[in-house]
Amino acid sequence: MRNVISDTDIDFMGRSRLAVIVSGALLAVALLAILVRGLNFGIDFTGGYTIEVGYEQAADLDAIREVLSIDEFADAQVQTFGTSTDVLIRLAPREGLEGAQVSDEVLKILGPTAASGEVEMRRVEFVGPQVGEQLREKGGLALLSALFGIVIYIWFRFEKKFSVGSVLALVHDVTITVGIFALLQIEFDLTVLAALLAVIGYSLNDTIVVFDRIRENFLTMRSGTPAEVMNRSINQTLTRTVITSGTTLLVLFSLFFFGGEIIKGFSTALLIGVFVGTYSSIFVASLIVLRMGITREDLMPVEKEGAELDATP
């Protein structure tokens, strides 16, 4: 497989129009979903109660929702948690009630929903609305800080056109990932935010590998247009890209199917991010740099003033 991939000669830059259409369509859908539907923030960001209960037999989620809605818990989010006997209930904050009081009331309400045996309280967690708002603000600042740090690093490590290309590609990846969460109304919590930061790191690492080969080929290839140099560079790193992304996706699919509900959002965000990040490192980042007019002269070492005078005997 490695030899087959390394012998490719694909005209990636020749498919730039298709890449622009695909990325433009994905970004348009993502932005519309974020603006129109919004994110389905979890308890971490909105505040509220997370209550986990256990049944001896498979729980009837519809019955649980019905009894909770009768007792003024119509906003409750009910889902199984790992197995059909474990149920996770999310509730908005209740004024004048503490966590113990809310959990006791919920446990009392759920009693008739147990076909046999009793309902067991596993855990109760509470996040205040103010804390949730602070977490949301600090999470956004974390993403912006990561992008700003990347701009500075790439600016000094490569060249400013590479810096712009890498950051725009990362914005592309994060926007599409967040947009899919908004479109499908998948719960967005702290684990998803952590996954977005991981996506930034993964996508950046893949992009830097491609950029490093592009810079090397610009300095060593004596002929060829910038598009040909980039095609050559991407084909040379295609083996690494495919194998790295493929093995990463194997792990993420395992987490998604067998990791349980608690990391479902985390694994989903990483799955989307790795797919989109692999695509953007091949098409988006390199295409942006090409459209900005990168040349061999941009990557040549800058000669110090007076170097020629010092070299003369």
mmCIF file of C-alpha atoms in Angstrom:
data_model
loop_
_atom_site.group_PDB
_atom_site.id
_atom_site.type_symbol
_atom_site.label_atom_id
_atom_site.label_comp_id
_atom_site.label_asym_id
_atom_site.label_seq_id
_atom_site.Cartn_x
_atom_site.Cartn_y
_atom_site.Cartn_z
ATOM 1 C CA MET A 1 0.000 0.000 0.000
ATOM 2 C CA ARG A 2 2.791 2.410 0.864
ATOM 3 C CA ASN A 3 4.466 1.969 -2.528
ATOM 4 C CA VAL A 4 1.165 2.383 -4.398
ATOM 5 C CA ILE A 5 0.380 5.658 -2.652
ATOM 6 C CA SER A 6 3.925 7.023 -2.968
ATOM 7 C CA ASP A 7 3.901 6.516 -6.747
ATOM 8 C CA THR A 8 0.867 8.716 -7.340
ATOM 9 C CA ASP A 9 0.911 11.771 -9.576
ATOM 10 C CA ILE A 10 -2.450 13.404 -8.827
ATOM 11 C CA ASP A 11 -3.119 16.937 -10.035
ATOM 12 C CA PHE A 12 -4.517 18.285 -6.762
ATOM 13 C CA MET A 13 -4.146 21.953 -7.703
ATOM 14 C CA GLY A 14 -5.889 21.271 -11.018
ATOM 15 C CA ARG A 15 -9.003 20.380 -9.017
ATOM 16 C CA SER A 16 -9.026 23.728 -7.245
ATOM 17 C CA ARG A 17 -12.409 24.768 -8.659
ATOM 18 C CA LEU A 18 -14.047 21.619 -7.307
ATOM 19 C CA ALA A 19 -12.365 22.177 -3.930
ATOM 20 C CA VAL A 20 -13.644 25.758 -3.789
ATOM 21 C CA ILE A 21 -17.192 24.591 -4.568
ATOM 22 C CA VAL A 22 -17.102 21.812 -1.961
ATOM 23 C CA SER A 23 -15.597 24.012 0.773
ATOM 24 C CA GLY A 24 -17.900 26.923 -0.076
ATOM 25 C CA ALA A 25 -20.991 24.717 0.109
ATOM 26 C CA LEU A 26 -19.920 23.128 3.410
ATOM 27 C CA LEU A 27 -19.115 26.505 4.963
ATOM 28 C CA ALA A 28 -22.421 27.994 3.791
ATOM 29 C CA VAL A 29 -24.408 25.115 5.315
ATOM 30 C CA ALA A 30 -22.357 25.258 8.527
ATOM 31 C CA LEU A 31 -22.774 29.014 8.991
ATOM 32 C CA LEU A 32 -26.507 28.866 8.253
ATOM 33 C CA ALA A 33 -26.937 26.039 10.758
ATOM 34 C CA ILE A 34 -25.047 27.980 13.437
ATOM 35 C CA LEU A 35 -26.993 31.204 12.808
ATOM 36 C CA VAL A 36 -30.449 29.650 12.332
ATOM 37 C CA ARG A 37 -30.498 26.588 14.579
ATOM 38 C CA GLY A 38 -27.734 27.495 17.006
ATOM 39 C CA LEU A 39 -25.727 25.116 19.155
ATOM 40 C CA ASN A 40 -27.376 22.678 21.519
ATOM 41 C CA PHE A 41 -25.305 23.611 24.562
ATOM 42 C CA GLY A 42 -24.999 21.015 27.277
ATOM 43 C CA ILE A 43 -25.275 21.464 31.020
ATOM 44 C CA ASP A 44 -21.600 22.491 31.139
ATOM 45 C CA PHE A 45 -22.445 25.739 29.337
ATOM 46 C CA THR A 46 -26.088 26.397 30.251
ATOM 47 C CA GLY A 47 -26.057 25.254 33.860
ATOM 48 C CA GLY A 48 -28.394 22.717 35.418
ATOM 49 C CA TYR A 49 -28.534 19.202 36.836
ATOM 50 C CA THR A 50 -27.178 15.942 35.482
ATOM 51 C CA ILE A 51 -28.822 12.942 37.177
ATOM 52 C CA GLU A 52 -27.894 9.327 36.458
ATOM 53 C CA VAL A 53 -30.269 6.572 37.569
ATOM 54 C CA GLY A 54 -30.192 2.812 37.175
ATOM 55 C CA TYR A 55 -32.973 0.295 36.487
ATOM 56 C CA GLU A 56 -32.906 -3.463 36.949
ATOM 57 C CA GLN A 57 -34.485 -3.943 33.505
ATOM 58 C CA ALA A 58 -34.428 -1.934 30.284
ATOM 59 C CA ALA A 59 -35.838 1.537 30.939
ATOM 60 C CA ASP A 60 -38.844 2.920 29.055
ATOM 61 C CA LEU A 61 -37.625 6.378 28.012
ATOM 62 C CA ASP A 62 -41.041 7.506 26.760
ATOM 63 C CA ALA A 63 -42.627 6.662 30.097
ATOM 64 C CA ILE A 64 -39.870 8.508 31.939
ATOM 65 C CA ARG A 65 -40.351 11.631 29.793
ATOM 66 C CA GLU A 66 -44.115 11.463 30.322
ATOM 67 C CA VAL A 67 -44.004 11.299 34.116
ATOM 68 C CA LEU A 68 -41.363 14.029 34.305
ATOM 69 C CA SER A 69 -43.417 16.348 32.088
ATOM 70 C CA ILE A 70 -46.467 15.849 34.329
ATOM 71 C CA ASP A 71 -44.469 16.990 37.361
ATOM 72 C CA GLU A 72 -43.163 20.224 35.811
ATOM 73 C CA PHE A 73 -39.980 18.743 34.360
ATOM 74 C CA ALA A 74 -41.094 19.089 30.743
ATOM 75 C CA ASP A 75 -37.651 20.440 29.742
ATOM 76 C CA ALA A 76 -35.909 17.244 30.906
ATOM 77 C CA GLN A 77 -33.556 15.585 28.444
ATOM 78 C CA VAL A 78 -33.665 11.801 28.850
ATOM 79 C CA GLN A 79 -31.322 9.282 27.219
ATOM 80 C CA THR A 80 -29.752 5.937 27.911
ATOM 81 C CA PHE A 81 -26.224 6.023 29.268
ATOM 82 C CA GLY A 82 -24.086 3.155 28.032
ATOM 83 C CA THR A 83 -26.671 0.404 28.564
ATOM 84 C CA SER A 84 -30.466 0.220 28.324
ATOM 85 C CA THR A 85 -30.724 0.056 32.143
ATOM 86 C CA ASP A 86 -28.750 3.246 32.806
ATOM 87 C CA VAL A 87 -30.553 6.544 32.183
ATOM 88 C CA LEU A 88 -29.134 10.064 32.105
ATOM 89 C CA ILE A 89 -31.503 12.949 32.876
ATOM 90 C CA ARG A 90 -30.562 16.603 32.308
ATOM 91 C CA LEU A 91 -32.611 19.334 33.968
ATOM 92 C CA ALA A 92 -32.487 23.121 33.881
ATOM 93 C CA PRO A 93 -31.703 24.896 37.188
ATOM 94 C CA ARG A 94 -34.532 25.095 39.709
ATOM 95 C CA GLU A 95 -34.743 28.184 41.909
ATOM 96 C CA GLY A 96 -34.855 27.543 45.605
ATOM 97 C CA LEU A 97 -33.939 23.871 45.266
ATOM 98 C CA GLU A 98 -30.639 22.184 46.019
ATOM 99 C CA GLY A 99 -29.208 19.209 44.184
ATOM 100 C CA ALA A 100 -30.255 16.745 46.881
ATOM 101 C CA GLN A 101 -33.855 17.996 46.827
ATOM 102 C CA VAL A 102 -34.078 17.795 43.034
ATOM 103 C CA SER A 103 -32.606 14.285 42.935
ATOM 104 C CA ASP A 104 -34.977 13.060 45.666
ATOM 105 C CA GLU A 105 -37.954 14.518 43.811
ATOM 106 C CA VAL A 106 -36.894 12.963 40.503
ATOM 107 C CA LEU A 107 -36.287 9.597 42.153
ATOM 108 C CA LYS A 108 -39.755 9.704 43.702
ATOM 109 C CA ILE A 109 -41.358 10.587 40.359
ATOM 110 C CA LEU A 110 -39.543 7.771 38.533
ATOM 111 C CA GLY A 111 -40.684 5.079 40.977
ATOM 112 C CA PRO A 112 -43.770 3.992 38.946
ATOM 113 C CA THR A 113 -41.679 3.689 35.741
ATOM 114 C CA ALA A 114 -39.753 0.695 37.091
ATOM 115 C CA ALA A 115 -41.382 -2.535 35.883
ATOM 116 C CA SER A 116 -39.782 -4.418 38.763
ATOM 117 C CA GLY A 117 -37.427 -3.541 41.534
ATOM 118 C CA GLU A 118 -36.439 0.016 42.419
ATOM 119 C CA VAL A 119 -34.801 2.939 40.677
ATOM 120 C CA GLU A 120 -31.258 3.471 41.925
ATOM 121 C CA MET A 121 -29.682 6.917 42.101
ATOM 122 C CA ARG A 122 -26.151 6.726 40.696
ATOM 123 C CA ARG A 123 -24.942 10.347 40.724
ATOM 124 C CA VAL A 124 -26.055 13.980 40.718
ATOM 125 C CA GLU A 125 -24.055 16.900 39.321
ATOM 126 C CA PHE A 126 -24.949 20.584 39.292
ATOM 127 C CA VAL A 127 -23.458 23.465 37.293
ATOM 128 C CA GLY A 128 -24.678 26.995 38.044
ATOM 129 C CA PRO A 129 -25.787 29.237 35.160
ATOM 130 C CA GLN A 130 -23.046 31.764 35.927
ATOM 131 C CA VAL A 131 -20.373 29.071 35.906
ATOM 132 C CA GLY A 132 -21.742 27.740 32.609
ATOM 133 C CA GLU A 133 -21.573 31.193 31.039
ATOM 134 C CA GLN A 134 -17.973 31.624 32.212
ATOM 135 C CA LEU A 135 -17.049 28.247 30.769
ATOM 136 C CA ARG A 136 -18.607 29.240 27.435
ATOM 137 C CA GLU A 137 -16.665 32.503 27.315
ATOM 138 C CA LYS A 138 -13.379 30.935 28.361
ATOM 139 C CA GLY A 139 -13.878 28.119 25.841
ATOM 140 C CA GLY A 140 -14.252 30.654 23.030
ATOM 141 C CA LEU A 141 -11.145 32.492 24.242
ATOM 142 C CA ALA A 142 -9.242 29.197 24.275
ATOM 143 C CA LEU A 143 -10.050 28.616 20.594
ATOM 144 C CA LEU A 144 -9.072 32.182 19.638
ATOM 145 C CA SER A 145 -5.850 31.977 21.647
ATOM 146 C CA ALA A 146 -4.916 28.714 19.959
ATOM 147 C CA LEU A 147 -5.459 30.233 16.503
ATOM 148 C CA PHE A 148 -3.474 33.355 17.409
ATOM 149 C CA GLY A 149 -0.574 31.287 18.709
ATOM 150 C CA ILE A 150 -0.579 29.257 15.505
ATOM 151 C CA VAL A 151 -0.397 32.445 13.406
ATOM 152 C CA ILE A 152 2.702 33.575 15.317
ATOM 153 C CA TYR A 153 4.373 30.160 15.111
ATOM 154 C CA ILE A 154 3.808 29.643 11.393
ATOM 155 C CA TRP A 155 4.800 33.256 10.647
ATOM 156 C CA PHE A 156 8.275 32.684 12.149
ATOM 157 C CA ARG A 157 8.592 29.017 11.193
ATOM 158 C CA PHE A 158 7.685 29.378 7.502
ATOM 159 C CA GLU A 159 6.464 32.508 5.727
ATOM 160 C CA LYS A 160 3.481 34.808 6.202
ATOM 161 C CA LYS A 161 1.575 33.339 3.237
ATOM 162 C CA PHE A 162 1.876 29.892 4.805
ATOM 163 C CA SER A 163 0.639 31.376 8.094
ATOM 164 C CA VAL A 164 -2.489 32.791 6.441
ATOM 165 C CA GLY A 165 -3.137 29.505 4.606
ATOM 166 C CA SER A 166 -2.810 27.363 7.718
ATOM 167 C CA VAL A 167 -5.038 29.561 9.889
ATOM 168 C CA LEU A 168 -7.769 29.887 7.254
ATOM 169 C CA ALA A 169 -7.689 26.100 6.841
ATOM 170 C CA LEU A 170 -8.102 25.675 10.608
ATOM 171 C CA VAL A 171 -11.008 28.147 10.661
ATOM 172 C CA HIS A 172 -12.489 26.110 7.780
ATOM 173 C CA ASP A 173 -12.168 22.867 9.786
ATOM 174 C CA VAL A 174 -13.571 24.236 13.066
ATOM 175 C CA THR A 175 -16.472 26.049 11.371
ATOM 176 C CA ILE A 176 -17.603 22.951 9.482
ATOM 177 C CA THR A 177 -17.302 20.744 12.572
ATOM 178 C CA VAL A 178 -19.295 23.169 14.735
ATOM 179 C CA GLY A 179 -21.800 23.637 11.904
ATOM 180 C CA ILE A 180 -22.507 19.909 11.735
ATOM 181 C CA PHE A 181 -23.134 19.892 15.503
ATOM 182 C CA ALA A 182 -25.586 22.776 15.047
ATOM 183 C CA LEU A 183 -27.263 21.144 12.052
ATOM 184 C CA LEU A 184 -27.795 17.808 13.784
ATOM 185 C CA GLN A 185 -28.377 19.421 17.204
ATOM 186 C CA ILE A 186 -25.765 17.205 18.827
ATOM 187 C CA GLU A 187 -25.083 18.304 22.382
ATOM 188 C CA PHE A 188 -22.123 20.689 22.628
ATOM 189 C CA ASP A 189 -20.300 20.401 25.954
ATOM 190 C CA LEU A 190 -16.785 20.689 27.365
ATOM 191 C CA THR A 191 -15.677 17.361 25.885
ATOM 192 C CA VAL A 192 -16.632 18.616 22.415
ATOM 193 C CA LEU A 193 -14.696 21.827 23.025
ATOM 194 C CA ALA A 194 -11.665 19.735 23.987
ATOM 195 C CA ALA A 195 -12.145 17.752 20.779
ATOM 196 C CA LEU A 196 -12.140 20.986 18.722
ATOM 197 C CA LEU A 197 -8.799 21.960 20.262
ATOM 198 C CA ALA A 198 -7.500 18.486 19.404
ATOM 199 C CA VAL A 199 -8.767 18.919 15.831
ATOM 200 C CA ILE A 200 -6.825 22.187 15.570
ATOM 201 C CA GLY A 201 -3.650 20.442 16.687
ATOM 202 C CA TYR A 202 -4.160 17.445 14.410
ATOM 203 C CA SER A 203 -5.001 19.489 11.327
ATOM 204 C CA LEU A 204 -2.116 21.886 11.950
ATOM 205 C CA ASN A 205 0.354 19.007 12.273
ATOM 206 C CA ASP A 206 -0.803 17.540 8.961
ATOM 207 C CA THR A 207 -0.636 20.950 7.261
ATOM 208 C CA ILE A 208 2.885 21.640 8.551
ATOM 209 C CA VAL A 209 4.134 18.337 7.109
ATOM 210 C CA VAL A 210 2.787 19.331 3.684
ATOM 211 C CA PHE A 211 4.115 22.900 3.966
ATOM 212 C CA ASP A 212 7.558 21.667 4.968
ATOM 213 C CA ARG A 213 7.769 19.486 1.862
ATOM 214 C CA ILE A 214 6.484 22.357 -0.307
ATOM 215 C CA ARG A 215 9.202 24.651 1.027
ATOM 216 C CA GLU A 216 11.864 22.001 0.497
ATOM 217 C CA ASN A 217 10.779 21.350 -3.099
ATOM 218 C CA PHE A 218 10.612 25.053 -3.922
ATOM 219 C CA LEU A 219 14.284 25.294 -2.972
ATOM 220 C CA THR A 220 15.457 22.074 -4.672
ATOM 221 C CA MET A 221 13.343 21.797 -7.840
ATOM 222 C CA ARG A 222 14.982 23.880 -10.569
ATOM 223 C CA SER A 223 11.984 23.852 -12.881
ATOM 224 C CA GLY A 224 8.236 23.721 -12.564
ATOM 225 C CA THR A 225 5.457 26.146 -11.767
ATOM 226 C CA PRO A 226 4.302 26.742 -8.170
ATOM 227 C CA ALA A 227 1.272 24.527 -8.863
ATOM 228 C CA GLU A 228 3.513 21.695 -10.087
ATOM 229 C CA VAL A 229 5.777 22.038 -7.037
ATOM 230 C CA MET A 230 2.765 21.837 -4.725
ATOM 231 C CA ASN A 231 1.316 18.834 -6.552
ATOM 232 C CA ARG A 232 4.638 17.072 -6.260
ATOM 233 C CA SER A 233 4.888 17.885 -2.553
ATOM 234 C CA ILE A 234 1.364 16.725 -1.722
ATOM 235 C CA ASN A 235 1.859 13.464 -3.640
ATOM 236 C CA GLN A 236 5.112 12.836 -1.753
ATOM 237 C CA THR A 237 3.377 13.283 1.624
ATOM 238 C CA LEU A 238 0.194 11.454 0.609
ATOM 239 C CA THR A 239 1.411 8.158 2.084
ATOM 240 C CA ARG A 240 1.956 9.733 5.466
ATOM 241 C CA THR A 241 -1.376 11.566 5.329
ATOM 242 C CA VAL A 242 -3.447 8.504 4.404
ATOM 243 C CA ILE A 243 -1.784 6.131 6.879
ATOM 244 C CA THR A 244 -1.888 8.625 9.772
ATOM 245 C CA SER A 245 -5.509 9.596 9.160
ATOM 246 C CA GLY A 246 -6.550 5.971 8.580
ATOM 247 C CA THR A 247 -5.085 4.680 11.838
ATOM 248 C CA THR A 248 -6.494 7.651 13.747
ATOM 249 C CA LEU A 249 -9.966 7.024 12.336
ATOM 250 C CA LEU A 250 -9.796 3.360 13.372
ATOM 251 C CA VAL A 251 -9.299 4.425 16.982
ATOM 252 C CA LEU A 252 -12.017 7.082 16.763
ATOM 253 C CA PHE A 253 -14.559 4.670 15.292
ATOM 254 C CA SER A 254 -13.809 2.299 18.175
ATOM 255 C CA LEU A 255 -14.414 5.120 20.666
ATOM 256 C CA PHE A 256 -17.609 6.134 18.868
ATOM 257 C CA PHE A 257 -19.171 2.650 18.822
ATOM 258 C CA PHE A 258 -17.802 1.183 22.055
ATOM 259 C CA GLY A 259 -16.826 4.154 24.221
ATOM 260 C CA GLY A 260 -20.273 4.850 25.637
ATOM 261 C CA GLU A 261 -22.462 7.931 25.731
ATOM 262 C CA ILE A 262 -20.148 9.984 27.925
ATOM 263 C CA ILE A 263 -17.572 10.443 25.110
ATOM 264 C CA LYS A 264 -19.974 10.193 22.163
ATOM 265 C CA GLY A 265 -19.766 13.925 21.464
ATOM 266 C CA PHE A 266 -15.980 13.908 21.834
ATOM 267 C CA SER A 267 -15.480 11.064 19.369
ATOM 268 C CA THR A 268 -18.027 12.536 16.937
ATOM 269 C CA ALA A 269 -16.246 15.890 16.856
ATOM 270 C CA LEU A 270 -12.896 14.208 16.287
ATOM 271 C CA LEU A 271 -14.267 11.984 13.520
ATOM 272 C CA ILE A 272 -15.647 14.996 11.660
ATOM 273 C CA GLY A 273 -12.526 17.035 12.364
ATOM 274 C CA VAL A 274 -10.083 14.394 11.125
ATOM 275 C CA PHE A 275 -12.038 13.899 7.887
ATOM 276 C CA VAL A 276 -12.292 17.628 7.229
ATOM 277 C CA GLY A 277 -8.748 18.333 8.446
ATOM 278 C CA THR A 278 -7.233 15.734 6.129
ATOM 279 C CA TYR A 279 -9.140 17.238 3.204
ATOM 280 C CA SER A 280 -8.157 20.814 4.099
ATOM 281 C CA SER A 281 -4.447 20.051 4.509
ATOM 282 C CA ILE A 282 -4.398 18.672 0.963
ATOM 283 C CA PHE A 283 -6.674 21.145 -0.797
ATOM 284 C CA VAL A 284 -7.596 24.200 1.256
ATOM 285 C CA ALA A 285 -4.314 25.247 2.926
ATOM 286 C CA SER A 286 -2.130 24.657 -0.130
ATOM 287 C CA LEU A 287 -4.662 26.226 -2.481
ATOM 288 C CA ILE A 288 -4.830 29.403 -0.392
ATOM 289 C CA VAL A 289 -1.038 29.705 -0.414
ATOM 290 C CA LEU A 290 -0.993 29.154 -4.192
ATOM 291 C CA ARG A 291 -3.696 31.785 -4.753
ATOM 292 C CA MET A 292 -1.693 34.261 -2.662
ATOM 293 C CA GLY A 293 1.100 33.984 -5.222
ATOM 294 C CA ILE A 294 3.821 32.031 -3.411
ATOM 295 C CA THR A 295 7.108 31.957 -5.325
ATOM 296 C CA ARG A 296 10.571 30.499 -4.892
ATOM 297 C CA GLU A 297 11.900 33.960 -4.012
ATOM 298 C CA ASP A 298 9.568 34.140 -1.016
ATOM 299 C CA LEU A 299 11.296 31.132 0.521
ATOM 300 C CA MET A 300 14.909 32.019 -0.286
ATOM 301 C CA PRO A 301 17.061 32.839 2.752
ATOM 302 C CA VAL A 302 17.457 36.565 3.316
ATOM 303 C CA GLU A 303 21.068 37.665 2.806
ATOM 304 C CA LYS A 304 22.516 39.841 5.523
ATOM 305 C CA GLU A 305 23.580 43.339 4.630
ATOM 306 C CA GLY A 306 27.300 43.538 3.999
ATOM 307 C CA ALA A 307 27.645 39.778 3.418
ATOM 308 C CA GLU A 308 29.203 40.295 -0.020
ATOM 309 C CA LEU A 309 31.716 42.833 1.351
ATOM 310 C CA ASP A 310 32.712 40.440 4.105
ATOM 311 C CA ALA A 311 33.216 37.638 1.561
ATOM 312 C CA THR A 312 35.613 39.673 -0.640
ATOM 313 C CA PRO A 313 39.339 39.271 0.212
#
